[in-house]
XYZ file of C-alpha atoms in Angstrom:
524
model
C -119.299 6.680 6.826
C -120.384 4.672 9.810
C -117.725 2.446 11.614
C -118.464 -1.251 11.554
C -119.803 -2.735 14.808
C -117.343 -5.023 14.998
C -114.722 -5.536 12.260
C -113.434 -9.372 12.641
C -110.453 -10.723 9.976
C -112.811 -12.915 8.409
C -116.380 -11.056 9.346
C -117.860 -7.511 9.410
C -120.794 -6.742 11.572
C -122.390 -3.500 10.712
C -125.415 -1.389 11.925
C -128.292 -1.521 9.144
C -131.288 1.258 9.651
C -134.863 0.473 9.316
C -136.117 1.005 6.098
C -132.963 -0.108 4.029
C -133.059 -3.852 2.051
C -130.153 -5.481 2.500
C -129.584 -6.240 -1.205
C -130.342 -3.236 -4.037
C -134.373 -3.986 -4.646
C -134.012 -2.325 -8.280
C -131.353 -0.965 -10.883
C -131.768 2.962 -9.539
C -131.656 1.831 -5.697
C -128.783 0.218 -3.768
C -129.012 -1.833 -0.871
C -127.070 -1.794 2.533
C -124.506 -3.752 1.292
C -123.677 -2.156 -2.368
C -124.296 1.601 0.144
C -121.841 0.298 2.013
C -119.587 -1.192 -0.472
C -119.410 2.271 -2.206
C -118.801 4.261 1.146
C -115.806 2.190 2.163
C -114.099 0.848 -0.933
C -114.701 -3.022 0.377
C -115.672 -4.955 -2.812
C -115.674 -8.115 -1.846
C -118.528 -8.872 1.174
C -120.216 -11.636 1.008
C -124.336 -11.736 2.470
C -124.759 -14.767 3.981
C -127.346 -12.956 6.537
C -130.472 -10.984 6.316
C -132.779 -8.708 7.512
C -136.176 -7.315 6.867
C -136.101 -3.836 4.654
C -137.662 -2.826 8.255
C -135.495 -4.382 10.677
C -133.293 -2.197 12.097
C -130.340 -3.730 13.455
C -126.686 -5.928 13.472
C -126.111 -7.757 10.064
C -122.968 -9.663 9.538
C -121.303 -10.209 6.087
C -118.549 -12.318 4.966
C -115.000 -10.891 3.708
C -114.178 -13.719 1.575
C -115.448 -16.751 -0.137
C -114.461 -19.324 2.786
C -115.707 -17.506 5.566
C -119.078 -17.018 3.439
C -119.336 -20.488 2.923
C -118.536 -21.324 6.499
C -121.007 -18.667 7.885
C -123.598 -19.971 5.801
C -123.103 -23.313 7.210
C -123.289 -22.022 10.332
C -126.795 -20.327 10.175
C -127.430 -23.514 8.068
C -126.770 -25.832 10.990
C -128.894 -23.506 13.704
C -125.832 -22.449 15.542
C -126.764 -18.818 15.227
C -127.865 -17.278 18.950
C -130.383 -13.637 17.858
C -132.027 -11.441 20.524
C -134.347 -9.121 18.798
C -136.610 -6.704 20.602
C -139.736 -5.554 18.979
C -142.453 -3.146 20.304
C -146.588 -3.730 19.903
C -149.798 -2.231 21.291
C -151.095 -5.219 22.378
C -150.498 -7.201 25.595
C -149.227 -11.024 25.597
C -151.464 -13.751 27.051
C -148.267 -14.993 28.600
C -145.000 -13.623 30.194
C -142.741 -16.012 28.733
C -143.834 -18.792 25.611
C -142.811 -20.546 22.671
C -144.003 -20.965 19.223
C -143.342 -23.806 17.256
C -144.093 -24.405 13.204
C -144.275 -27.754 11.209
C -144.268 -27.921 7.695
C -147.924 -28.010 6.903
C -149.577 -27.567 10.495
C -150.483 -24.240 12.322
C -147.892 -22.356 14.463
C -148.145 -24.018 18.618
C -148.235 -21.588 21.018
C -147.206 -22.982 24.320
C -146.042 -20.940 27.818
C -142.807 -21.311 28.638
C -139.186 -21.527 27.155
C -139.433 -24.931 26.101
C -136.716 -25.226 23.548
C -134.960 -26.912 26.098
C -137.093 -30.240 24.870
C -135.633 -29.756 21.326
C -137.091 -28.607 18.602
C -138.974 -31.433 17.593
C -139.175 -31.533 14.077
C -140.190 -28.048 14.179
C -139.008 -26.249 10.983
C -139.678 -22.800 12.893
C -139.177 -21.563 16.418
C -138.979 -18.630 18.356
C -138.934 -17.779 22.334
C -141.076 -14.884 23.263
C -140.754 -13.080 26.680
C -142.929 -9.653 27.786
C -140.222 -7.817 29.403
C -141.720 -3.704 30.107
C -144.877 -1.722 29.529
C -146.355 1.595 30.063
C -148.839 3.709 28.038
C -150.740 0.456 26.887
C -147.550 -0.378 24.762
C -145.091 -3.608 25.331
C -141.594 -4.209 24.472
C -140.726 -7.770 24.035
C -137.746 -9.984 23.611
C -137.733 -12.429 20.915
C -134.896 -15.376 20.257
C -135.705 -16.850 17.075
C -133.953 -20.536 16.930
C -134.298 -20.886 13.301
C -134.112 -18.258 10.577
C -137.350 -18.807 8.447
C -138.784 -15.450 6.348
C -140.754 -12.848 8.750
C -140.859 -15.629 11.499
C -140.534 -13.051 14.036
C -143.565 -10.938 12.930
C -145.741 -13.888 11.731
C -144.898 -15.708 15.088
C -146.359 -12.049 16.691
C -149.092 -12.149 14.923
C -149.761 -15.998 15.840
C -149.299 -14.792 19.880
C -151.905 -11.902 19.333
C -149.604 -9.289 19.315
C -148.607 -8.038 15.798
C -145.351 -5.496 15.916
C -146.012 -1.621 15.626
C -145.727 -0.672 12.093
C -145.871 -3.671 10.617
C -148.444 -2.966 7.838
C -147.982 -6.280 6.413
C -148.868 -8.410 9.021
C -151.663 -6.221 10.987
C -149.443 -4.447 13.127
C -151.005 -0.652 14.325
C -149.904 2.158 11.777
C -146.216 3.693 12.887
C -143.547 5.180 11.138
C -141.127 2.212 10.993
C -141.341 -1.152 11.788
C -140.569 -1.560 15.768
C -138.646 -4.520 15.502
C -134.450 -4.668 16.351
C -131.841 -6.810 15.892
C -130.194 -6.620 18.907
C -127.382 -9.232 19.655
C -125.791 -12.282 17.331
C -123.404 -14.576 18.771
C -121.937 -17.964 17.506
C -118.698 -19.684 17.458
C -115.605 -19.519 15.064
C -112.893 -21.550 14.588
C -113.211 -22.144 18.455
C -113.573 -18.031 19.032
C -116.626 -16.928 20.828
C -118.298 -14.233 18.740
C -120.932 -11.933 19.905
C -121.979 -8.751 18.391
C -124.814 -5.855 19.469
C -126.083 -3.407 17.858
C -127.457 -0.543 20.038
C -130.712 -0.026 20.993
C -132.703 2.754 19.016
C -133.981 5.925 21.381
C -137.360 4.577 20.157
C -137.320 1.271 21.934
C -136.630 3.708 25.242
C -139.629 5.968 24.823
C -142.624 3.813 25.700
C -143.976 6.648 27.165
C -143.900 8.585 24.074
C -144.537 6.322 21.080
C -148.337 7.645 21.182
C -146.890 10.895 19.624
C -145.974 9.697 15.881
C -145.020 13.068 14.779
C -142.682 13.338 17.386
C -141.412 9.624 16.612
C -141.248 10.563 12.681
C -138.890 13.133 13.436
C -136.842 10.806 15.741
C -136.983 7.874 13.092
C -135.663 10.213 10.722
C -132.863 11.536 12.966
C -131.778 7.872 14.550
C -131.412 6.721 10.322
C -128.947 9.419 9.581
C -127.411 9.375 13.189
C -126.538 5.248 12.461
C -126.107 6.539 8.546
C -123.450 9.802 8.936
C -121.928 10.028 12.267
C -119.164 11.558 11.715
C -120.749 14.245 9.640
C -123.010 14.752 12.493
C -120.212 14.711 15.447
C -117.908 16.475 13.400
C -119.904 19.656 13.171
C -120.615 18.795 9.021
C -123.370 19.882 7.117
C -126.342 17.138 6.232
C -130.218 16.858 5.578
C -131.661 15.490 9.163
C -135.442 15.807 8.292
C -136.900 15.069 4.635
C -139.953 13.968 2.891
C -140.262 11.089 5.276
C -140.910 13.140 8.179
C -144.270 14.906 6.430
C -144.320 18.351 7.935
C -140.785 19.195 8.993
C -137.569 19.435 6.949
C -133.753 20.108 9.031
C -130.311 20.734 8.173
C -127.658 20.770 10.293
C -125.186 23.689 8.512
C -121.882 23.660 10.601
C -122.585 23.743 14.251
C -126.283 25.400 13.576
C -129.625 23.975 12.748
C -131.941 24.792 10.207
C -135.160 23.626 10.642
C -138.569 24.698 8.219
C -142.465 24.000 8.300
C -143.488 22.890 4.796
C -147.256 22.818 5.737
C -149.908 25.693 4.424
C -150.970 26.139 7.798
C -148.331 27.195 10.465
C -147.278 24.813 13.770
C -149.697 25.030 16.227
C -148.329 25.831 19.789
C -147.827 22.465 20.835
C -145.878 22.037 17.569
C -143.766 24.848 18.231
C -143.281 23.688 21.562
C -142.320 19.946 20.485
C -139.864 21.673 18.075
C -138.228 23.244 20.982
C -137.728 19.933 22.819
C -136.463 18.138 20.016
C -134.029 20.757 19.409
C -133.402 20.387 23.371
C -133.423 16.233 23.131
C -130.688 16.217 19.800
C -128.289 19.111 21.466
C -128.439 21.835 19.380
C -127.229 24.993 20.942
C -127.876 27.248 17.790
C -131.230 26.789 15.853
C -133.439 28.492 14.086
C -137.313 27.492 12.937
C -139.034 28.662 9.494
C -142.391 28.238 8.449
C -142.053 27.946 4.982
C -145.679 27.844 2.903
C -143.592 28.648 -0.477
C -140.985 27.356 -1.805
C -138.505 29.237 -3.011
C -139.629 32.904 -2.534
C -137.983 34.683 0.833
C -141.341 36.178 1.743
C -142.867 33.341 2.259
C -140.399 32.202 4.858
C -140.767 33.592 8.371
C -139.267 32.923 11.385
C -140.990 31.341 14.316
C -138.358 30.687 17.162
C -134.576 31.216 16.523
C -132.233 30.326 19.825
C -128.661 32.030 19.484
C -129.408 32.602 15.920
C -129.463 36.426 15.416
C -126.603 36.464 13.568
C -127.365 35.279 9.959
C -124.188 34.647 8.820
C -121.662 31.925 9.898
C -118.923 29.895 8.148
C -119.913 26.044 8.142
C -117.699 22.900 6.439
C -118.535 20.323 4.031
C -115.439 18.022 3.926
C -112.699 20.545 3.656
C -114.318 22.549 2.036
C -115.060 25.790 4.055
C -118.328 28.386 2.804
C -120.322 30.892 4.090
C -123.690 30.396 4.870
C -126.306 33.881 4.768
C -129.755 33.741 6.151
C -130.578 37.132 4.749
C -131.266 35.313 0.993
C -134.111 33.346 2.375
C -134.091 29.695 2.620
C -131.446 28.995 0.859
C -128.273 29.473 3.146
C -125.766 29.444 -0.166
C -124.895 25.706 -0.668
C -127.363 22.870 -2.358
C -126.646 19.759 0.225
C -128.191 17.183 -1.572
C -125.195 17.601 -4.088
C -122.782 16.698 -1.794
C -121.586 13.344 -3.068
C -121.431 15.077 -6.361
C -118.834 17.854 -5.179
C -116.775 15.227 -3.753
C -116.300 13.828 -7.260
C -115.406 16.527 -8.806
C -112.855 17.376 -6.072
C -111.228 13.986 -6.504
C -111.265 13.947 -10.442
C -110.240 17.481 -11.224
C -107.061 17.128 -10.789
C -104.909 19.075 -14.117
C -108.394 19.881 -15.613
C -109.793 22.412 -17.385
C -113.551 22.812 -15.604
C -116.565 24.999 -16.732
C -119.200 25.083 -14.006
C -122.783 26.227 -15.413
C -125.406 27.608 -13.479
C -123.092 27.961 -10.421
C -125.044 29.713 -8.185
C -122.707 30.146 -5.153
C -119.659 27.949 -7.044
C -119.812 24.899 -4.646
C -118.296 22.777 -7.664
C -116.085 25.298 -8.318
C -114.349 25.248 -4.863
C -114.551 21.359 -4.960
C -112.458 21.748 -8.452
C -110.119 24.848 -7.480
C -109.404 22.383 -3.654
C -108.949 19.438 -6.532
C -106.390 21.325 -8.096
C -107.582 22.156 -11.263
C -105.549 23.377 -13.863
C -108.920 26.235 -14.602
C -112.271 26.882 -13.305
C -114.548 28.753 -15.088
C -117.894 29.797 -13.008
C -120.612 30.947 -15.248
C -124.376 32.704 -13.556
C -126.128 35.114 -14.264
C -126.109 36.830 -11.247
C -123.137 38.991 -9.564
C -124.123 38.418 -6.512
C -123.468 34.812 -6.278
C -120.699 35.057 -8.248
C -119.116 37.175 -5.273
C -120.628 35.104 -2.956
C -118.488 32.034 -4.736
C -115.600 34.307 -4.213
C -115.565 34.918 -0.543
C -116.202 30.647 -0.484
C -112.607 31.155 -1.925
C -110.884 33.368 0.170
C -112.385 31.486 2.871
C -110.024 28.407 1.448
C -106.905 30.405 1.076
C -107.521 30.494 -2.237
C -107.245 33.739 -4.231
C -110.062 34.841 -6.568
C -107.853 36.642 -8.562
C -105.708 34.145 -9.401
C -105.872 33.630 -13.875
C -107.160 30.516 -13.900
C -110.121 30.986 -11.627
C -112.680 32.878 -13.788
C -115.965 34.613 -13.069
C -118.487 35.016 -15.865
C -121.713 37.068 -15.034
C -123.737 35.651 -18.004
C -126.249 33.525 -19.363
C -125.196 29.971 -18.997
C -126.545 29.105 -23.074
C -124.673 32.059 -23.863
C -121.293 31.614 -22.406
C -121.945 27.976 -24.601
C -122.455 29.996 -28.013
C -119.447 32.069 -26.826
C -116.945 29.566 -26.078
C -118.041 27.791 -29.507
C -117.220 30.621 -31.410
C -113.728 31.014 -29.526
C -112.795 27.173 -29.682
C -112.558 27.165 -26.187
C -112.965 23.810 -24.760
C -112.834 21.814 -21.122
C -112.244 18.753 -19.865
C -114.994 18.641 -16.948
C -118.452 20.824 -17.102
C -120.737 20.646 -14.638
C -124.449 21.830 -15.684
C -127.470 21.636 -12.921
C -129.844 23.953 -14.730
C -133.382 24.966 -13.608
C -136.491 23.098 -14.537
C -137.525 26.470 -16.155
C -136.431 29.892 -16.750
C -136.661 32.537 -18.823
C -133.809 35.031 -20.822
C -133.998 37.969 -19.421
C -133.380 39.938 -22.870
C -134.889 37.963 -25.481
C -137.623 36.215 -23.262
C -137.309 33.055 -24.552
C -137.956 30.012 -22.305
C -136.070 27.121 -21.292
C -137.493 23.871 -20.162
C -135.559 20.879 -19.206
C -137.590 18.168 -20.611
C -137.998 20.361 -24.097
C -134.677 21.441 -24.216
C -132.161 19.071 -22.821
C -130.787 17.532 -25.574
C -129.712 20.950 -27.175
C -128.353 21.589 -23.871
C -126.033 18.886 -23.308
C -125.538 18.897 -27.558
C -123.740 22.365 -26.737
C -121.728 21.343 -23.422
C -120.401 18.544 -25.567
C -119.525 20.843 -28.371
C -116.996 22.530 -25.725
C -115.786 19.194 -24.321
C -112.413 17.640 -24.946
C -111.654 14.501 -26.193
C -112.512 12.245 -23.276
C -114.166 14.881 -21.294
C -116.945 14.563 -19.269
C -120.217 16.192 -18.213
C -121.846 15.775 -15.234
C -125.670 16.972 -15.907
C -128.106 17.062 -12.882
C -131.745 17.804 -12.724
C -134.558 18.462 -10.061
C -137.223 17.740 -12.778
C -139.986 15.974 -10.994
C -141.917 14.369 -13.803
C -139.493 11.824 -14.742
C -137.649 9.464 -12.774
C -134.428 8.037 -12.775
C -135.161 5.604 -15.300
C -136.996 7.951 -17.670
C -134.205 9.914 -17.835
C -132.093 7.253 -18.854
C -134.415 6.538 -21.300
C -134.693 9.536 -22.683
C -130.917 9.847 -22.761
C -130.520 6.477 -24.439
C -133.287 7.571 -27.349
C -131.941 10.821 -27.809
C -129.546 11.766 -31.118
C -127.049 12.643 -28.744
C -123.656 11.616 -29.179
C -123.336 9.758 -26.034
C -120.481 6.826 -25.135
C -121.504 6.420 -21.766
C -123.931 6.938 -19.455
C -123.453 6.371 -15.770
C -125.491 7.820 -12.572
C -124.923 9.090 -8.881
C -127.033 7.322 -6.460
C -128.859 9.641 -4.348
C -127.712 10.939 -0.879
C -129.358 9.262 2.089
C -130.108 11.953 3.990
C -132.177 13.293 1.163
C -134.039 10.575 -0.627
C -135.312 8.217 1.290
C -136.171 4.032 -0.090
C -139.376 4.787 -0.505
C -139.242 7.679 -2.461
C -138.426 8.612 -5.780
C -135.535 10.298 -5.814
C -136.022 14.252 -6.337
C -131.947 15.148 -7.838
C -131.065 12.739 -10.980
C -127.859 13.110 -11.765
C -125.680 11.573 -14.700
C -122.098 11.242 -15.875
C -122.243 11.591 -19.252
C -118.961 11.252 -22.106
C -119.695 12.243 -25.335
C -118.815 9.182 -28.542
């Protein structure tokens, strides 16, 4: 997780992306603050200070219920210094200038940084100043004196020059809102505090914010760059470009990159050439670039520009966890990263279990449970290959394959069920991430996760101990989060409890619906 900016005995000052509320907007989303809570184990911060789900940019919380109080007297009483910088494609009439708000009267625009005069009886006031330009676009400095809702961006749009992005207050179509928190500063307890968050590439680039495909992809790399640091400095394995980029999707496996085209049409040259200098611009040595019209099937991938990428196969981490990675299967390199959170779970709360993993494909969950120091792991697919696959991710670990309780079942995951019923052979932890659909090969019947979930999970909890627990994903599309819980909840399963795993960051972003659902489930 991402080190606090600054980390104060009574305060913590912390880095929030654009595009992240500060409080969880709904029961299947967190916030910056519960995301952060559950990344660092702090349970007890205290918001006392806000930003815009679009503001990128230093927020400070409160570590205990005096210092919340306190701070909120503080921004109460105006004692609060903020420098915010904020980008827009229009020029101001002024250099430097004021606006003013009373309650009931229209915002006063006036040159010059007048606060000096007092506020007035103003209930809202900011100080403007135009401070570089080029291309026709115009980074400004704002220092709001009072903290009123959106008075930076309505106090824009009241000087003529609404904020790039801002779609709610006529600013010109961009993909994030180009305003920054840049600096807070106030005294405590006689100690001078000041705090900055850094500036985003972005607000660097006037010269290139006319691209927007080129500033989606940086948007989406700056989030997870603020977001996972260490997974990106340590070499670790992530999701860099999603859904919110449009066109490209990246993963950084190891020390490579993995970039794909999810358009019909291929790049252009200019794309492929913009590919190359973003590759260039983040520092990767080792890349490779897909264009990837399909989805799933390997010949509809083909390769468009690889650099120091001719060998397909490479050893990458995730955590400790060591695997191999193989171009030669396609797409997918031999690891599902969006489960990532998930595998860490398992690894921390295997510990003396007995674990069945279904549909294991190359036995991520397994290695999570064998490094976990489960008591057995049991990793059930239908294919061989994988299976061995799963076993070199083993050896890799210093962890031998052949050991008796690490077993590998080439078999239908429904079958191995009916099997183990019929031997009383139970587990304490089973891990089932089926398909949407598929079909047996021998008797051709179909299974369909929104059909045939309950008999599903009715047979994992057949072979669960007392107190076990499953942990079911899905990629199903059709239902959200919420529907699924629904559906749970109305089912005749025997279910005690029901709890979720938020989504991964990297992968789904606030404004979409999350693609994995994934539940903890323990049977009644």
């Amino acid at each position: 997780m991402p080190e606090a900016l600054l980390d104060h005995q009574d305060l913590k000052f912390v880095y929030k992306p654009s595009g992240i509320p500060t409080h969880s907007p709904s029961l299947d989303r967190q916030g910056f603050v519960e995301w952060w809570q559950a990344q660092s184990g702090e349970d007890s911060l205290y918001v006392c200070h806000r930003l815009d789900k679009d503001t990128s940019g230093v927020l400070v919380f409160a570590k205990n219920k005096e210092a919340a109080r306190t701070l909120t007297e503080t921004f109460s009483n105006r004692e609060v210094k903020k420098e915010y910088f904020f980008i827009s494609d229009k020029k101001s009439q002024f250099q430097h200038w004021s606006v003013g708000e009373r309650e009931g009267q229209a915002p006063l625009v006036k040159e010059g940084l007048w606060a000096t005069e007092g506020l007035m009886g103003f209930e809202a006031f900011t100080e403007f100043s135009r401070i570089d330009s080029q291309n026709s676009l115009y980074l400004y400095q704002a220092k709001p004196l009072t903290g009123k809702t959106h008075q930076i961006r309505k106090h824009a749009v009241k000087s003529q020059i609404p904020i790039l992005g801002d779609d709610e207050y006529g600013g010109s179509p961009f993909p994030r809102l180009m305003l920054h928190a840049h600096t807070i500063s106030f005294q405590w307890n006689k100690e001078e505090i000041h705090c900055e968050a850094p500036v985003p590439d972005l607000f660097k680039q006037l010269h290139k914010l006319t691209d927007t495909q080129w500033c989606r992809w940086l948007t989406s790399f700056e989030r997870r760059k603020v977001l996972f640091p260490e997974l990106i400095a340590n070499e670790q394995c992530l999701r860099l470009f999603h859904q919110e980029t449009g066109d490209l999707r990246g993963d950084q496996v190891g020390h490579r990159l993995v970039l794909g085209w999810w358009q019909k049409e291929p790049p252009n040259n200019d794309e492929k050439v913009k590919i190359e200098k973003l590759c260039d611009y983040l520092g990767y040595k080792n890349w490779v670039f897909e264009w990837r019209p399909g989805v799933e099937q390997k010949q509809n991938t083909e390769i468009l520009i690889q650099k120091d990428f001719k060998d397909q196969h490479w050893e990458f981490s995730e955590r400790n966890r060591v695997h191999k990675a193989n171009m030669d299967h396609g797409q997918n390199f031999g690891l599902f990263l969006d489960q990532r959170d998930r595998r860490d779970w398992v690894q921390g709360n295997s510990q003396g279990k007995k674990v069945l993993n279904l549909f294991a494909y190359t036995c991520g969950f397994s290695l999570a449970a064998a490094l976990g120091k489960a008591s057995e792991v049991v990793s059930v697919d239908l294919s061989k290959k994988y299976l061995e696959w799963g076993r070199e991710n083993f050896q890799l670990n210093n962890l031998k394959d052949d050991d008796p309780k690490y077993r590998w079942v080439a078999m239908d995951s429904q079958d191995y069920l009916t099997w183990c019923g019929k031997k009383e052979k139970k587990f304490d932890l089973i891990i089932c991430d089926p398909p949407s659909f598929s079909r047996h090969k021998k008797s051709k019947k179909t299974f369909k996760v929104d059909k045939d979930f309950e008999s599903l999970i009715g047979s994992c909890f057949k072979q669960l101990n007392p107190k076990g627990v499953l942990m079911f994903s899905t990629n199903f599309e059709k239902w959200s989060l919420v529907d699924w819980v629904i559906k749970l909840e109305a089912s005749s399963l025997p279910l005690k409890e029901i709890h979720w795993s938020d989504s991964q960051w990297d992968f789904e972003w606030q404004s979409k619906e999350a693609g994995l659902k994934a539940f903890f489930l323990r049977k009644a």
